[in-house]
XYZ file of C-alpha atoms in Angstrom:
344
model
C -29.787 -20.742 -18.054
C -27.448 -20.143 -15.073
C -28.948 -20.140 -11.610
C -29.429 -16.525 -10.452
C -27.186 -17.123 -7.444
C -24.380 -18.672 -9.490
C -21.020 -16.919 -9.567
C -20.264 -14.804 -12.644
C -18.834 -16.739 -15.546
C -15.033 -16.800 -15.490
C -14.633 -14.805 -18.726
C -16.430 -11.872 -17.017
C -14.183 -11.810 -13.952
C -11.074 -10.206 -15.524
C -13.132 -7.188 -16.593
C -14.392 -6.760 -13.031
C -11.359 -7.760 -10.963
C -8.358 -8.328 -13.213
C -6.691 -11.456 -14.583
C -5.929 -13.186 -11.256
C -9.550 -13.532 -10.076
C -10.903 -17.074 -9.953
C -14.163 -18.623 -8.714
C -13.490 -21.003 -5.817
C -15.113 -22.972 -3.050
C -13.696 -23.244 0.474
C -13.100 -26.831 1.480
C -13.513 -26.006 5.160
C -16.868 -24.202 5.000
C -18.175 -25.057 1.504
C -18.650 -21.311 0.856
C -18.381 -20.151 -2.729
C -16.592 -16.974 -3.672
C -13.698 -15.382 -5.494
C -9.980 -15.909 -4.924
C -7.405 -13.163 -5.459
C -3.712 -12.836 -4.589
C -2.837 -11.716 -1.066
C -3.763 -8.108 -0.241
C -0.990 -5.742 0.899
C -1.160 -2.442 2.789
C 1.934 -0.646 1.506
C 2.087 2.001 4.266
C 1.602 1.110 7.932
C 3.234 1.829 11.290
C 3.054 -1.356 13.341
C 4.164 0.271 16.590
C 0.918 2.285 16.596
C -1.554 -0.554 15.896
C -2.397 -4.152 16.745
C -0.914 -5.656 13.614
C -1.953 -9.204 14.486
C -5.545 -8.249 13.717
C -4.817 -7.249 10.117
C -5.289 -10.730 8.569
C -8.771 -10.820 10.114
C -9.500 -7.730 8.018
C -8.131 -9.147 4.783
C -4.530 -7.843 4.885
C -1.914 -10.582 4.515
C 1.189 -8.398 4.126
C 2.298 -4.885 5.034
C 5.109 -2.447 4.373
C 6.109 -0.666 7.582
C 7.328 2.815 6.635
C 8.685 4.046 9.943
C 9.408 1.885 12.970
C 12.114 0.625 15.307
C 14.351 -1.511 13.052
C 15.437 -3.723 15.971
C 11.836 -4.561 16.861
C 10.845 -5.132 13.242
C 13.845 -7.403 12.665
C 12.840 -9.556 15.660
C 9.411 -10.504 14.281
C 8.993 -14.295 14.010
C 9.497 -15.731 10.540
C 6.323 -16.922 8.857
C 3.970 -14.842 10.994
C 1.072 -12.975 9.390
C 0.932 -10.301 8.299
C 4.146 -10.702 6.364
C 6.204 -7.562 7.046
C 8.567 -5.701 4.753
C 9.999 -2.577 6.358
C 12.044 0.571 6.065
C 13.218 0.855 9.639
C 13.675 4.390 10.970
C 12.731 7.660 9.272
C 15.886 9.351 7.964
C 15.501 13.066 8.580
C 17.606 16.146 9.205
C 18.530 17.321 12.696
C 15.277 18.289 14.406
C 13.282 17.388 11.291
C 9.910 15.697 11.036
C 8.880 13.487 12.813
C 11.436 14.039 15.599
C 9.734 15.136 18.790
C 6.239 14.016 17.767
C 4.428 12.108 20.511
C 3.809 9.151 18.203
C 7.455 8.950 17.068
C 9.766 7.571 19.789
C 13.503 8.178 19.285
C 14.119 4.627 18.045
C 12.090 5.236 14.887
C 13.821 8.487 13.904
C 17.416 8.692 12.650
C 18.586 12.319 12.490
C 21.254 12.987 9.857
C 23.918 15.492 10.870
C 26.660 14.571 8.382
C 26.079 14.157 4.605
C 29.268 12.115 4.198
C 29.118 9.035 1.940
C 31.545 7.240 4.266
C 29.949 4.471 6.325
C 30.831 4.541 10.010
C 30.659 8.274 10.634
C 28.332 9.104 13.558
C 25.275 10.935 12.288
C 26.320 10.175 8.732
C 23.899 9.710 5.870
C 25.609 6.583 4.541
C 25.882 5.164 8.061
C 22.141 5.590 8.595
C 21.363 3.646 5.415
C 23.749 0.877 6.438
C 22.137 0.626 9.871
C 18.710 0.040 8.338
C 20.112 -2.460 5.824
C 21.832 -4.473 8.549
C 18.534 -4.566 10.447
C 16.837 -6.178 7.448
C 15.245 -3.180 5.761
C 14.120 -3.624 2.160
C 13.439 0.070 1.642
C 14.892 3.320 2.988
C 12.562 6.157 3.976
C 13.617 9.804 3.863
C 11.754 12.943 4.913
C 11.279 15.992 2.700
C 9.082 18.112 4.944
C 8.756 21.833 4.272
C 9.651 22.778 7.841
C 13.122 21.248 7.747
C 13.819 18.978 4.739
C 16.937 16.921 4.243
C 19.584 18.952 2.385
C 20.502 17.907 -1.150
C 23.930 16.505 -0.313
C 22.572 14.230 2.429
C 19.738 13.106 0.175
C 22.152 12.293 -2.644
C 24.297 10.196 -0.315
C 21.261 8.301 0.995
C 19.888 7.525 -2.463
C 23.258 6.474 -3.892
C 24.116 4.331 -0.850
C 20.713 2.671 -0.844
C 20.761 1.944 -4.572
C 24.270 0.506 -4.348
C 22.937 -1.912 -1.710
C 19.930 -2.866 -3.858
C 17.433 -0.951 -1.715
C 14.692 1.347 -2.951
C 14.118 4.796 -1.456
C 10.695 6.156 -0.507
C 10.121 9.763 0.539
C 7.578 11.539 2.689
C 7.084 14.730 0.669
C 5.131 17.663 2.035
C 5.378 21.266 0.872
C 5.940 23.209 -2.315
C 8.750 21.865 -4.470
C 9.355 18.720 -2.421
C 8.094 16.289 -5.063
C 10.443 17.858 -7.620
C 13.360 17.550 -5.193
C 12.560 13.871 -4.644
C 12.476 13.255 -8.387
C 15.703 15.157 -8.976
C 17.412 13.038 -6.309
C 16.282 9.728 -7.832
C 13.778 8.747 -5.130
C 11.926 5.599 -6.221
C 8.577 6.034 -4.472
C 6.422 8.492 -2.553
C 4.927 7.429 0.768
C 1.861 9.598 0.084
C 0.200 10.899 -3.037
C 1.387 14.550 -3.130
C -1.238 16.571 -1.278
C 0.242 20.005 -0.609
C 0.645 21.288 -4.180
C -0.864 20.677 -7.605
C 1.854 19.165 -9.794
C 2.233 20.363 -13.377
C 1.969 18.009 -16.331
C 5.720 17.799 -16.943
C 6.401 16.845 -13.342
C 3.583 14.289 -13.390
C 5.044 12.733 -16.539
C 8.492 12.509 -14.925
C 7.024 10.941 -11.800
C 4.954 8.420 -13.774
C 8.073 7.260 -15.598
C 10.228 6.925 -12.493
C 8.217 6.423 -9.312
C 5.664 4.325 -7.465
C 3.071 6.307 -5.499
C 1.402 4.943 -2.360
C -2.185 6.173 -2.234
C -3.003 7.145 1.437
C -5.915 9.303 0.228
C -8.236 8.649 3.164
C -5.974 10.354 5.718
C -7.176 13.658 4.201
C -10.897 12.939 4.703
C -11.200 15.907 7.098
C -9.146 18.296 4.930
C -10.996 19.081 1.713
C -8.114 21.039 0.175
C -5.516 18.315 0.718
C -7.991 15.621 -0.360
C -8.762 17.462 -3.586
C -5.106 18.065 -4.455
C -4.166 14.444 -3.778
C -7.062 13.138 -5.855
C -6.206 15.447 -8.799
C -2.522 14.507 -8.664
C -3.274 10.799 -8.496
C -5.736 10.949 -11.373
C -3.133 12.722 -13.541
C -0.381 10.338 -12.422
C -2.472 7.296 -13.387
C -3.448 8.854 -16.707
C 0.268 9.318 -17.446
C 0.877 5.608 -16.820
C 2.016 5.863 -13.192
C 2.058 2.853 -10.869
C -0.205 3.274 -7.830
C -0.180 0.919 -4.852
C -2.723 0.727 -2.032
C -1.575 2.143 1.304
C -3.372 3.706 4.253
C -0.734 5.119 6.650
C -2.320 2.823 9.224
C -1.638 4.196 12.681
C -2.404 7.755 11.512
C -5.753 8.449 13.186
C -8.822 6.237 13.262
C -8.443 3.809 10.367
C -9.859 0.287 9.956
C -7.593 -2.607 10.918
C -7.945 -4.258 7.537
C -8.953 -3.265 4.032
C -10.227 0.319 4.213
C -13.315 0.833 2.009
C -12.892 4.622 2.257
C -9.409 4.340 0.739
C -10.824 2.230 -2.076
C -13.645 4.711 -2.734
C -11.101 7.551 -2.783
C -9.094 5.604 -5.362
C -12.266 5.190 -7.409
C -12.809 8.946 -7.264
C -9.276 9.325 -8.654
C -10.138 7.195 -11.680
C -9.509 3.589 -10.599
C -11.772 0.801 -11.865
C -12.086 -2.709 -10.417
C -8.930 -4.202 -11.975
C -6.939 -1.117 -10.931
C -8.143 -1.468 -7.317
C -7.108 -5.121 -7.233
C -3.743 -4.326 -8.847
C -3.081 -1.660 -6.194
C -4.057 -4.071 -3.393
C -1.918 -6.954 -4.661
C 1.151 -5.129 -6.008
C 4.388 -6.759 -4.740
C 6.221 -3.412 -4.218
C 8.885 -3.140 -2.854
C 9.477 -6.864 -3.135
C 6.979 -8.304 -0.664
C 6.795 -12.082 -0.728
C 4.272 -13.560 -3.139
C 2.853 -15.509 -0.163
C 1.798 -18.601 -2.130
C 0.584 -20.225 1.087
C -2.323 -17.769 1.479
C -4.891 -16.125 -0.780
C -7.577 -13.488 -0.458
C -11.096 -14.938 -0.281
C -14.242 -12.910 -0.982
C -17.614 -14.514 -0.329
C -20.195 -14.629 -3.091
C -19.839 -12.662 -6.260
C -18.758 -9.102 -7.045
C -21.713 -6.728 -6.847
C -23.188 -5.160 -9.955
C -20.905 -4.395 -12.834
C -18.310 -1.879 -13.880
C -20.672 0.983 -12.980
C -21.213 -0.132 -9.360
C -17.732 0.572 -8.050
C -18.709 1.905 -4.612
C -20.425 -1.402 -3.843
C -17.358 -3.190 -5.200
C -15.177 -1.257 -2.743
C -17.311 -2.441 0.181
C -17.211 -6.013 -1.121
C -13.408 -5.939 -1.429
C -13.248 -4.635 2.139
C -14.990 -7.841 3.298
C -11.928 -9.877 2.294
C -10.415 -12.567 4.466
C -7.014 -14.257 4.386
C -7.263 -18.033 3.938
C -4.800 -20.874 3.338
C -4.369 -21.564 -0.352
C -4.927 -25.268 0.286
C -8.447 -24.485 1.552
C -9.547 -23.175 -1.863
C -10.922 -25.510 -4.514
C -11.556 -24.263 -8.065
C -15.283 -23.856 -8.609
C -16.943 -25.125 -11.786
C -18.784 -22.114 -13.162
C -20.481 -22.728 -16.456
C -23.962 -22.916 -17.839
C -24.214 -26.654 -17.311
C -23.355 -26.290 -13.660
C -25.902 -23.527 -13.271
C -28.556 -25.696 -14.912
C -27.725 -28.578 -12.592
C -28.180 -26.312 -9.551
C -31.535 -25.148 -10.867
C -32.700 -28.758 -11.331
C -31.611 -29.593 -7.781
C -33.586 -26.631 -6.419
C -36.657 -27.723 -8.350
C-alpha cells in the first residue's frame, strides 16, 4: 500500500493537471512535488509593476500588452520573466488610454491617418511598422466605446500586421465592439468581453477565430461586469474557444505572481484542473518554450477533481526553478511500500 504522504500515482496526474504534469524531486532541496511547463501571464503592463518579482511568484514569462516599445526592446536577453510584447496601444486621436495618468505618451500611438502606406506620420501602417521594428510580436488596438478606431484604420492595422507575421489583439469595451473586432480579423481579445452578453452566433464565430485572455479578477468589485465576463467565457469555452491566463497586472492591486482569484474565477467559468494548467502554460502569441526553467509545486495536488478551489491556491504557490534542478521521482506502489518500511 502506498505511504499516505506519497505523491499521487502518475496515471492520476493527467486527470488532475493535464498531460505535462510529472512527479519530481528537487536536487537542491530534496523536496518532492510536481513539475509543469513554465507559467505565463498573458496580459501585464511592466511599466506599472516590479516585474523582476514575478518569477518569485511562479510566473516565468509575460506578454506586455501596452508599454514603451523602446524600453521593452532594451530588456537584457535571457532575463526572467521572459517578455513578449505589443509595444504601444494603437488608438484613435484622443482615444483610450490617451491622457490617463497611468498611460504616459510613449505607450500610446494615436492614429490620425488610415493610410496603408508606411512612412506617413500618424499613419496606421506606420504605427504597426514602428512596433515591429521595436521587436513587437503582437499589435494591440483599442476598440473603446468612447472613441474606437474607425474601420478603415483597423483594416489597415490588421492587414499590415498579418502581412508582417504579427497577431493583433484588441481591447474591446462597449456594445458591438467584439463584433467589430471579429469582422476586422482581430486574432485575440485582451479581456474576456465584459460590457455586453454575446449571442450564440457571435460566440461561435469568436471560438473559431480568436484567443481570449481571461482577466476576470479585474472585475471583482463590479458584479455586473464580472457576471457578463464569466457568462461569455463559459459559453466561449463550451464552443471550443481557446482561453489563456492573463491578469492585466498593473491594473489595481493584484498579486505579483500567480493570482489565485483569477484561477478561481476561471473555475467559476467552467475550467477544471487541466484547463487551468493549459491556460497558464499556453505559448500564445509565440512565447519561448523556456526549456531551461519549469514550474515546481511542492507536495501533491489537493483533493481531487471536486476540490478545485484548493487546487487554485496550490497552483498559486508555484515557483520557477531551473529544469536541471528537477529529478524524476519514482512514484509507484513499491516505492511507497519502501517508504513505509523505512518509517517503521
